[in-house]
């Protein structure tokens, strides 16, 4: 039986939905294989650009954004707690921690 959490977790549900849809896009794939596809890197690269434009923080690395987003994803999924993990085997707290880790590094899914 599914029970609602009371109070709900403090997350942006649009961003949460984007991450969950992305991770469960391919059946039983590891987090690394799902997140390092070309389409996902392109999507996250666009999200990083949009986030920077909204926050108007101009960095000198604007030309290496795609490489940078790929490097950020690689850093996060290479961490011991996410290494060789699959989305179907994670629980809610793991997804919240993963979203927080990406947000801390400036990657947003909405």
mmCIF file of C-alpha atoms in Angstrom:
data_model
loop_
_atom_site.group_PDB
_atom_site.id
_atom_site.type_symbol
_atom_site.label_atom_id
_atom_site.label_comp_id
_atom_site.label_asym_id
_atom_site.label_seq_id
_atom_site.Cartn_x
_atom_site.Cartn_y
_atom_site.Cartn_z
ATOM 1 C CA UNK A 1 0.000 0.000 0.000
ATOM 2 C CA UNK A 2 1.291 3.449 -0.921
ATOM 3 C CA UNK A 3 1.169 6.007 1.878
ATOM 4 C CA UNK A 4 1.759 9.728 1.509
ATOM 5 C CA UNK A 5 4.581 11.271 3.478
ATOM 6 C CA UNK A 6 3.373 13.833 5.931
ATOM 7 C CA UNK A 7 4.869 16.428 5.658
ATOM 8 C CA UNK A 8 5.931 16.043 2.029
ATOM 9 C CA UNK A 9 9.676 16.220 1.306
ATOM 10 C CA UNK A 10 10.947 19.750 0.593
ATOM 11 C CA UNK A 11 11.701 19.358 -3.131
ATOM 12 C CA UNK A 12 10.663 21.057 -6.331
ATOM 13 C CA UNK A 13 8.223 18.476 -7.680
ATOM 14 C CA UNK A 14 8.720 19.516 -11.302
ATOM 15 C CA UNK A 15 12.425 18.870 -10.946
ATOM 16 C CA UNK A 16 11.751 15.664 -8.989
ATOM 17 C CA UNK A 17 9.446 14.419 -11.746
ATOM 18 C CA UNK A 18 12.042 15.225 -14.404
ATOM 19 C CA UNK A 19 14.749 13.251 -12.608
ATOM 20 C CA UNK A 20 12.511 10.257 -11.897
ATOM 21 C CA UNK A 21 11.242 10.103 -15.494
ATOM 22 C CA UNK A 22 14.796 10.277 -16.760
ATOM 23 C CA UNK A 23 16.126 7.564 -14.454
ATOM 24 C CA UNK A 24 13.274 5.157 -15.186
ATOM 25 C CA UNK A 25 13.379 5.809 -18.939
ATOM 26 C CA UNK A 26 15.278 2.591 -19.699
ATOM 27 C CA UNK A 27 14.484 -0.630 -17.900
ATOM 28 C CA UNK A 28 17.067 -1.888 -15.397
ATOM 29 C CA UNK A 29 19.919 0.342 -16.556
ATOM 30 C CA UNK A 30 22.519 1.672 -14.141
ATOM 31 C CA UNK A 31 22.361 5.332 -13.176
ATOM 32 C CA UNK A 32 25.593 5.973 -15.060
ATOM 33 C CA UNK A 33 24.343 4.438 -18.306
ATOM 34 C CA UNK A 34 21.075 6.377 -18.176
ATOM 35 C CA UNK A 35 22.656 9.722 -17.316
ATOM 36 C CA UNK A 36 25.558 9.560 -19.768
ATOM 37 C CA UNK A 37 23.511 9.149 -22.935
ATOM 38 C CA UNK A 38 23.957 11.937 -25.489
ATOM 39 C CA UNK A 39 20.345 13.088 -25.218
ATOM 40 C CA UNK A 40 20.505 13.306 -21.430
ATOM 41 C CA UNK A 41 23.790 15.218 -21.479
ATOM 42 C CA UNK A 42 22.307 17.640 -24.006
ATOM 43 C CA UNK A 43 19.201 18.109 -21.847
ATOM 44 C CA UNK A 44 21.185 18.715 -18.670
ATOM 45 C CA UNK A 45 23.544 21.034 -20.552
ATOM 46 C CA UNK A 46 20.570 23.151 -21.631
ATOM 47 C CA UNK A 47 19.256 23.135 -18.068
ATOM 48 C CA UNK A 48 22.630 24.326 -16.750
ATOM 49 C CA UNK A 49 22.660 27.158 -19.303
ATOM 50 C CA UNK A 50 19.108 28.159 -18.372
ATOM 51 C CA UNK A 51 19.893 28.070 -14.666
ATOM 52 C CA UNK A 52 22.985 30.232 -15.180
ATOM 53 C CA UNK A 53 21.024 32.716 -17.272
ATOM 54 C CA UNK A 54 18.322 32.980 -14.610
ATOM 55 C CA UNK A 55 20.875 33.437 -11.855
ATOM 56 C CA UNK A 56 22.959 35.667 -14.140
ATOM 57 C CA UNK A 57 26.194 34.125 -12.934
ATOM 58 C CA UNK A 58 28.698 34.460 -15.759
ATOM 59 C CA UNK A 59 31.457 31.891 -15.574
ATOM 60 C CA UNK A 60 34.470 31.704 -17.853
ATOM 61 C CA UNK A 61 33.703 28.053 -18.643
ATOM 62 C CA UNK A 62 30.736 28.756 -20.904
ATOM 63 C CA UNK A 63 32.470 27.153 -23.910
ATOM 64 C CA UNK A 64 33.090 23.852 -22.099
ATOM 65 C CA UNK A 65 29.566 23.455 -20.725
ATOM 66 C CA UNK A 66 28.852 20.132 -22.381
ATOM 67 C CA UNK A 67 32.114 18.671 -21.185
ATOM 68 C CA UNK A 68 31.508 20.188 -17.779
ATOM 69 C CA UNK A 69 28.015 18.719 -17.444
ATOM 70 C CA UNK A 70 29.332 15.313 -18.479
ATOM 71 C CA UNK A 71 32.116 15.643 -15.921
ATOM 72 C CA UNK A 72 29.659 16.607 -13.168
ATOM 73 C CA UNK A 73 27.470 13.596 -13.950
ATOM 74 C CA UNK A 74 30.524 11.347 -13.968
ATOM 75 C CA UNK A 75 31.637 12.705 -10.579
ATOM 76 C CA UNK A 76 28.249 12.124 -8.973
ATOM 77 C CA UNK A 77 27.627 8.619 -10.302
ATOM 78 C CA UNK A 78 31.224 7.606 -9.503
ATOM 79 C CA UNK A 79 30.611 8.243 -5.808
ATOM 80 C CA UNK A 80 30.570 5.045 -3.768
ATOM 81 C CA UNK A 81 26.888 5.310 -2.844
ATOM 82 C CA UNK A 82 25.783 5.572 -6.510
ATOM 83 C CA UNK A 83 28.344 3.301 -8.165
ATOM 84 C CA UNK A 84 26.651 0.470 -10.118
ATOM 85 C CA UNK A 85 23.225 1.342 -8.688
ATOM 86 C CA UNK A 86 20.022 0.907 -10.639
ATOM 87 C CA UNK A 87 16.976 3.149 -10.335
ATOM 88 C CA UNK A 88 14.677 0.218 -9.630
ATOM 89 C CA UNK A 89 16.738 -0.720 -6.550
ATOM 90 C CA UNK A 90 16.787 2.749 -4.932
ATOM 91 C CA UNK A 91 14.335 3.966 -2.326
ATOM 92 C CA UNK A 92 12.852 7.420 -1.807
ATOM 93 C CA UNK A 93 15.652 8.638 0.455
ATOM 94 C CA UNK A 94 18.245 7.604 -2.140
ATOM 95 C CA UNK A 95 16.448 9.599 -4.842
ATOM 96 C CA UNK A 96 16.257 12.643 -2.545
ATOM 97 C CA UNK A 97 19.984 12.384 -1.802
ATOM 98 C CA UNK A 98 20.789 12.016 -5.516
ATOM 99 C CA UNK A 99 18.697 15.072 -6.399
ATOM 100 C CA UNK A 100 20.349 17.065 -3.601
ATOM 101 C CA UNK A 101 23.812 16.047 -4.836
ATOM 102 C CA UNK A 102 23.044 17.184 -8.390
ATOM 103 C CA UNK A 103 21.485 20.442 -7.142
ATOM 104 C CA UNK A 104 24.545 21.135 -5.003
ATOM 105 C CA UNK A 105 26.683 20.900 -8.152
ATOM 106 C CA UNK A 106 24.353 23.149 -10.162
ATOM 107 C CA UNK A 107 22.567 20.486 -12.240
ATOM 108 C CA UNK A 108 18.768 20.804 -12.329
ATOM 109 C CA UNK A 109 16.257 18.521 -14.014
ATOM 110 C CA UNK A 110 13.495 21.056 -14.668
#
